[in-house]
Short mmCIF file of C-alpha atoms in Angstrom, two decimals:
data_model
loop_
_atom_site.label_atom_id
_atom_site.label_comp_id
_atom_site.label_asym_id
_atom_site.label_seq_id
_atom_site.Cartn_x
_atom_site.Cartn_y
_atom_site.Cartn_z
CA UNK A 1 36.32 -102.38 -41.65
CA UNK A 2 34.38 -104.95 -39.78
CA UNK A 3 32.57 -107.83 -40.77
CA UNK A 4 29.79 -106.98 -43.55
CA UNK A 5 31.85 -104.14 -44.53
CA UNK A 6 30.10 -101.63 -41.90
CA UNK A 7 32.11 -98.20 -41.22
CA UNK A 8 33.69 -97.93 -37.86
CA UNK A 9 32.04 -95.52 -35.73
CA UNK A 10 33.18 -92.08 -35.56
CA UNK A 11 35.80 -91.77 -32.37
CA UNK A 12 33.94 -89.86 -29.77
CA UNK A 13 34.34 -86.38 -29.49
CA UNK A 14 35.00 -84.79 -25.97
CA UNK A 15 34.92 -81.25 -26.89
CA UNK A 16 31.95 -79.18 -27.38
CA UNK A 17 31.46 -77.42 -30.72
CA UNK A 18 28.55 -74.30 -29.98
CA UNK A 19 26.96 -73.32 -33.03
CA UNK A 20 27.88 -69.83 -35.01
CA UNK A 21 24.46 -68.04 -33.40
CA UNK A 22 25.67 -69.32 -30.11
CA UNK A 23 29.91 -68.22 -30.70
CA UNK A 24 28.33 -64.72 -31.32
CA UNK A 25 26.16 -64.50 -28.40
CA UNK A 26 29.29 -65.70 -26.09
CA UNK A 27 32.01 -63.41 -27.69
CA UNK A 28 29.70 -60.60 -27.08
CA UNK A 29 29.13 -59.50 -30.88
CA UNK A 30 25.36 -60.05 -30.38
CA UNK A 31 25.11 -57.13 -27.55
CA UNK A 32 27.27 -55.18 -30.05
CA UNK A 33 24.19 -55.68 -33.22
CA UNK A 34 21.23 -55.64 -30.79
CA UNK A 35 19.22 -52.41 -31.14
CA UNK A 36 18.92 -51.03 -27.50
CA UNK A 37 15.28 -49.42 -26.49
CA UNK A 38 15.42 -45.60 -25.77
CA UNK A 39 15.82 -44.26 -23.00
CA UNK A 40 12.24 -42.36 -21.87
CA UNK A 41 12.52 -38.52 -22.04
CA UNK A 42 13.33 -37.08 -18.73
CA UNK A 43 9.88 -34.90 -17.26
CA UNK A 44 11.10 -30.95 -17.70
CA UNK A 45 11.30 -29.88 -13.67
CA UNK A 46 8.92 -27.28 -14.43
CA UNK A 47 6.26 -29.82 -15.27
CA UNK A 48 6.39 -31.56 -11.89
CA UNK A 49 3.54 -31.40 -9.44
CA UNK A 50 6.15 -31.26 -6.42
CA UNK A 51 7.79 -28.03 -8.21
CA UNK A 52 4.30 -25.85 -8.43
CA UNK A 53 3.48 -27.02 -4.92
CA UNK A 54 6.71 -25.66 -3.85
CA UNK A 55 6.66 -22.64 -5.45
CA UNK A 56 3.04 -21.98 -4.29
CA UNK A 57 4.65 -22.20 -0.48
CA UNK A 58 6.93 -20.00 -1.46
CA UNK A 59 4.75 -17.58 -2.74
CA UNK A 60 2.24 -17.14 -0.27
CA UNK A 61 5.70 -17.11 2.09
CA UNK A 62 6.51 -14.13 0.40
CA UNK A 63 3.12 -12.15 0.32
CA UNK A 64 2.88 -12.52 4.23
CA UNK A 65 6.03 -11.17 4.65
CA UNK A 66 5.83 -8.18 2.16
CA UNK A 67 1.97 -7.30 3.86
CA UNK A 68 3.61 -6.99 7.57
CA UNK A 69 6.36 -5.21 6.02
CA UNK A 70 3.92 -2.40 4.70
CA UNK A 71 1.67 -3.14 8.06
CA UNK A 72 4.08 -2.38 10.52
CA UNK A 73 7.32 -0.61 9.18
CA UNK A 74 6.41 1.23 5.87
CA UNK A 75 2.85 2.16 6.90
CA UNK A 76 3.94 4.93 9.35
CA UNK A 77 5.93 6.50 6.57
CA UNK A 78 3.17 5.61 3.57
CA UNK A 79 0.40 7.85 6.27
CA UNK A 80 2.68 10.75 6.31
CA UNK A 81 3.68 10.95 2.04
CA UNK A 82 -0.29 11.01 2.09
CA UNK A 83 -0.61 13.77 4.60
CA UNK A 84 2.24 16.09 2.99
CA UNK A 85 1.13 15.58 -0.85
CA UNK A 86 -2.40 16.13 0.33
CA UNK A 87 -4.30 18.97 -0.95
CA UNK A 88 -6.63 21.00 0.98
CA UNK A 89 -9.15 23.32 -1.68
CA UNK A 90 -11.20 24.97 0.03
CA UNK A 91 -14.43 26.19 -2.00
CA UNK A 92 -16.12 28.63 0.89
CA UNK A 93 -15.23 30.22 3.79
CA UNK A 94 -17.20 32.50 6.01
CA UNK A 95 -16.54 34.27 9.39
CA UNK A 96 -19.08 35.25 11.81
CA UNK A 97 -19.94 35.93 15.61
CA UNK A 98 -23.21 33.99 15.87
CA UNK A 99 -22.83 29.80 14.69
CA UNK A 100 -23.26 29.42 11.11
CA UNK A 101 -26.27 27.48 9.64
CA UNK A 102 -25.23 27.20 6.25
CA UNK A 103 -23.54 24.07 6.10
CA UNK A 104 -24.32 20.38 5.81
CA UNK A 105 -26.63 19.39 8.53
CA UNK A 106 -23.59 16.71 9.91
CA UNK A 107 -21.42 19.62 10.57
CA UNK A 108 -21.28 20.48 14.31
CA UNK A 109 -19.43 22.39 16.96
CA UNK A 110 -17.61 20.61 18.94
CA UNK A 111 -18.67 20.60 22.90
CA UNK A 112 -15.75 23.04 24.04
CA UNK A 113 -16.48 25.36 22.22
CA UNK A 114 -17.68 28.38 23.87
CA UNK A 115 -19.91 31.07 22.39
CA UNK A 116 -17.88 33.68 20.53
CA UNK A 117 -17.33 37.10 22.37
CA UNK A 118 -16.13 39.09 19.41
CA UNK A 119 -13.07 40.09 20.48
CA UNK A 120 -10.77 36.87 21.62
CA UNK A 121 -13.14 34.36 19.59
CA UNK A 122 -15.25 34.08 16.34
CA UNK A 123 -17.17 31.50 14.32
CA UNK A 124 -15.25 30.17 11.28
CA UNK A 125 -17.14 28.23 8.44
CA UNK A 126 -15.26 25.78 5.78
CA UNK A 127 -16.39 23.97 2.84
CA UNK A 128 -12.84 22.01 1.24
CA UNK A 129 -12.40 19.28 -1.02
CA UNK A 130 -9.57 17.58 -0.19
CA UNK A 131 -7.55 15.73 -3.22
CA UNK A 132 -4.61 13.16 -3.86
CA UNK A 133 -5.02 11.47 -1.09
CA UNK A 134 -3.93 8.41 -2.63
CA UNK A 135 -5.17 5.13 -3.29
CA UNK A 136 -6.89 3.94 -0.20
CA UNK A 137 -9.35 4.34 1.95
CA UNK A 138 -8.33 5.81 5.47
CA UNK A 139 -10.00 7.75 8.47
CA UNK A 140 -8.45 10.91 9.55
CA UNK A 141 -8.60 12.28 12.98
CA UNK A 142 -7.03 15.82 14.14
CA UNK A 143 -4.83 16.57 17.37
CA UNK A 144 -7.01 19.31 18.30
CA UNK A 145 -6.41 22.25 18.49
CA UNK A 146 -4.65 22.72 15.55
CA UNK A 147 -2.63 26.10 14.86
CA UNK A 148 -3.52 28.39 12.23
CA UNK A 149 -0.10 30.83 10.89
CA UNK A 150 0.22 33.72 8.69
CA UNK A 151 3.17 34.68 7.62
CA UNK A 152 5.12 32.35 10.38
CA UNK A 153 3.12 33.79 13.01
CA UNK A 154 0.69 32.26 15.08
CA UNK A 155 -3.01 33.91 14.96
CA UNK A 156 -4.87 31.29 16.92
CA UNK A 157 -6.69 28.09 17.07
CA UNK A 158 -9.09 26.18 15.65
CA UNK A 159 -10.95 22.65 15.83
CA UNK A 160 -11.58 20.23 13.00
CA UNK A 161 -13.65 17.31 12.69
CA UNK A 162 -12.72 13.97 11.52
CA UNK A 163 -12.66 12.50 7.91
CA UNK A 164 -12.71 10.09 5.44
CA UNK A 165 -10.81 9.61 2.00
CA UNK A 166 -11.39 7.01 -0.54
CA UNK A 167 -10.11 7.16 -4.44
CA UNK A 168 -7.45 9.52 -3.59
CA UNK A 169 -10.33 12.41 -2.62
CA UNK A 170 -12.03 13.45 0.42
CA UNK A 171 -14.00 16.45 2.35
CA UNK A 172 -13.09 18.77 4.85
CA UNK A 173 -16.15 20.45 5.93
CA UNK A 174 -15.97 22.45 9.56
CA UNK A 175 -17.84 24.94 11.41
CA UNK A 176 -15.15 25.70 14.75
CA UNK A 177 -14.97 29.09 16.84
CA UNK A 178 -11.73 30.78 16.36
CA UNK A 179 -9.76 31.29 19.39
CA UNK A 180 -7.44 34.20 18.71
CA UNK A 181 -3.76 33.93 20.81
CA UNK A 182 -2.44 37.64 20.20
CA UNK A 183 -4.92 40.42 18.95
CA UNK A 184 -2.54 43.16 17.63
CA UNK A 185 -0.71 40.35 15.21
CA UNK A 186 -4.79 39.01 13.96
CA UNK A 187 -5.72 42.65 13.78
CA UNK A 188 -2.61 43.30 11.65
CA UNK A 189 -3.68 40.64 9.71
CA UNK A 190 -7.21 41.56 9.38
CA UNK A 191 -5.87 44.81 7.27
CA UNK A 192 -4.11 42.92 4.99
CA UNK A 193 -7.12 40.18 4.42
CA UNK A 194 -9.25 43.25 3.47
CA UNK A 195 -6.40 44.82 1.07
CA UNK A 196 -5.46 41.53 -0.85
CA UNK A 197 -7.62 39.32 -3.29
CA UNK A 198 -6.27 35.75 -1.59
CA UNK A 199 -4.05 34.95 0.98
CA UNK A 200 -2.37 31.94 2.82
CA UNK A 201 -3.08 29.99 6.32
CA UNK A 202 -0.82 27.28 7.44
CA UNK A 203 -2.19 24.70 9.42
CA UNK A 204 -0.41 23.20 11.78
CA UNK A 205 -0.34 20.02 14.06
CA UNK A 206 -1.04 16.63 14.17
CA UNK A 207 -3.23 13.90 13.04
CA UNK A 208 -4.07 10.44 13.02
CA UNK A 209 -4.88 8.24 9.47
CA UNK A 210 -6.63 5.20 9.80
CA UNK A 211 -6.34 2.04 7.35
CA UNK A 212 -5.76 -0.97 6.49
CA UNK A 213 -6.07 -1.88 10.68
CA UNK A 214 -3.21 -0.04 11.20
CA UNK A 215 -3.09 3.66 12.78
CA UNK A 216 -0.27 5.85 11.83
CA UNK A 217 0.53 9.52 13.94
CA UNK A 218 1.32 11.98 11.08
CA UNK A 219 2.50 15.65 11.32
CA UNK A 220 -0.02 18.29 9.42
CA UNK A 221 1.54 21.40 8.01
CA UNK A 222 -0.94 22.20 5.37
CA UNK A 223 -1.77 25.56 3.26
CA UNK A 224 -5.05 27.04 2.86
CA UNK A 225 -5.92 29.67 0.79
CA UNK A 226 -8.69 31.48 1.43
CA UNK A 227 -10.67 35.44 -0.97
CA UNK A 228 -9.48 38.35 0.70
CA UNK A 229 -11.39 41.27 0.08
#
């Protein structure tokens, strides 16, 4: 005690003395009893702008190539399925020795021909629908002559004009002399037309289809049946 009985001062402390908020904060209990945000939900890929545009590359990638595949290697092979599952009705028929005038006005002969001399050539008139030519529009264009068989033999030529299918149907419509190769096998034939109610020509040949800017060369083997008697 000093004089007048006043305390001594507290001895000076050198030590520092942090506060209980301030122990938890440095002993790391505070991180421990904080509430952390949320992370944000991650964006589902396909939600992302950059993923459609992508994929829209890709796509169109993909269409280009599958069109010049069917352009320039499956076309070819498309033109001739066509051509062989083709069907050729045809509605009339007539044979004479003097040109038809009976058909469609748009029906012609074509320049070669020659007028018929009765014997080695006659005038051959065809109406025909022509069906399942599949789905799209295409241009047809024979190799003339084409061959005309009976039987596996050949009884002469004949001409056909062009045509055009659309919605898997078409016509055939052709007014072309008939040039006969070998008169005893036709005149053999001739009995039999007039002894049977139907019977069967095989064309043969080639042709060209048209479509889609491409042009395919197809092979035409093709049945007609035509009244007998």
């Amino acid at each position: 005690m000093t004089e007048g009985n006043e305390p001594l001062p507290a001895p000076a402390d050198d030590h520092y003395h942090p506060s209980r908020a301030q122990r938890f904060v440095e002993d790391g209990y505070y991180e421990e009893y904080t509430e952390k945000p949320a992370a944000p939900p991650r964006q589902r890929f396909y939600k992302k702008k950059k993923y459609w545009i992508i994929c829209s590359i890709i796509t169109v990638i993909l269409i280009v190539v599958i069109v010049l595949l069917v352009l320039f290697v499956a076309f070819p092979k498309i033109a001739q399925s066509v051509m062989n599952n083709a069907g050729v009705n045809v509605e009339a028929a007539q044979i004479t020795f003097t040109p038809p005038n009976n058909l469609h006005a748009s029906v012609a002969l074509l320049k070669r021909d020659q007028p018929a001399d009765g014997n080695s050539t006659f005038y051959m008139s065809m109406k025909s629908k022509m069906t399942n030519t599949g789905p799209f529009s295409a241009d047809i264009k024979f190799d003339n002559p084409i061959e005309v068989q009976y039987k596996g033999a050949t009884l002469g030529y004949i001409n056909l004009p062009g045509t055009h299918v659309s919605g898997g149907s078409g016509t055939l419509d052709a007014v072309t002399q008939f040039r006969i190769k070998d008169q005893e096998k036709f005149a053999s034939f001739a009995r039999e037309m007039l002894a049977v109610p139907k019977f069967t020509w095989t064309l043969k040949g080639q042709a060209e289809i048209s479509a889609m800017t491409r042009t395919a060369k197809v092979d035409l083997n093709k049945d007609l049946v035509l009244d007998g008697k």
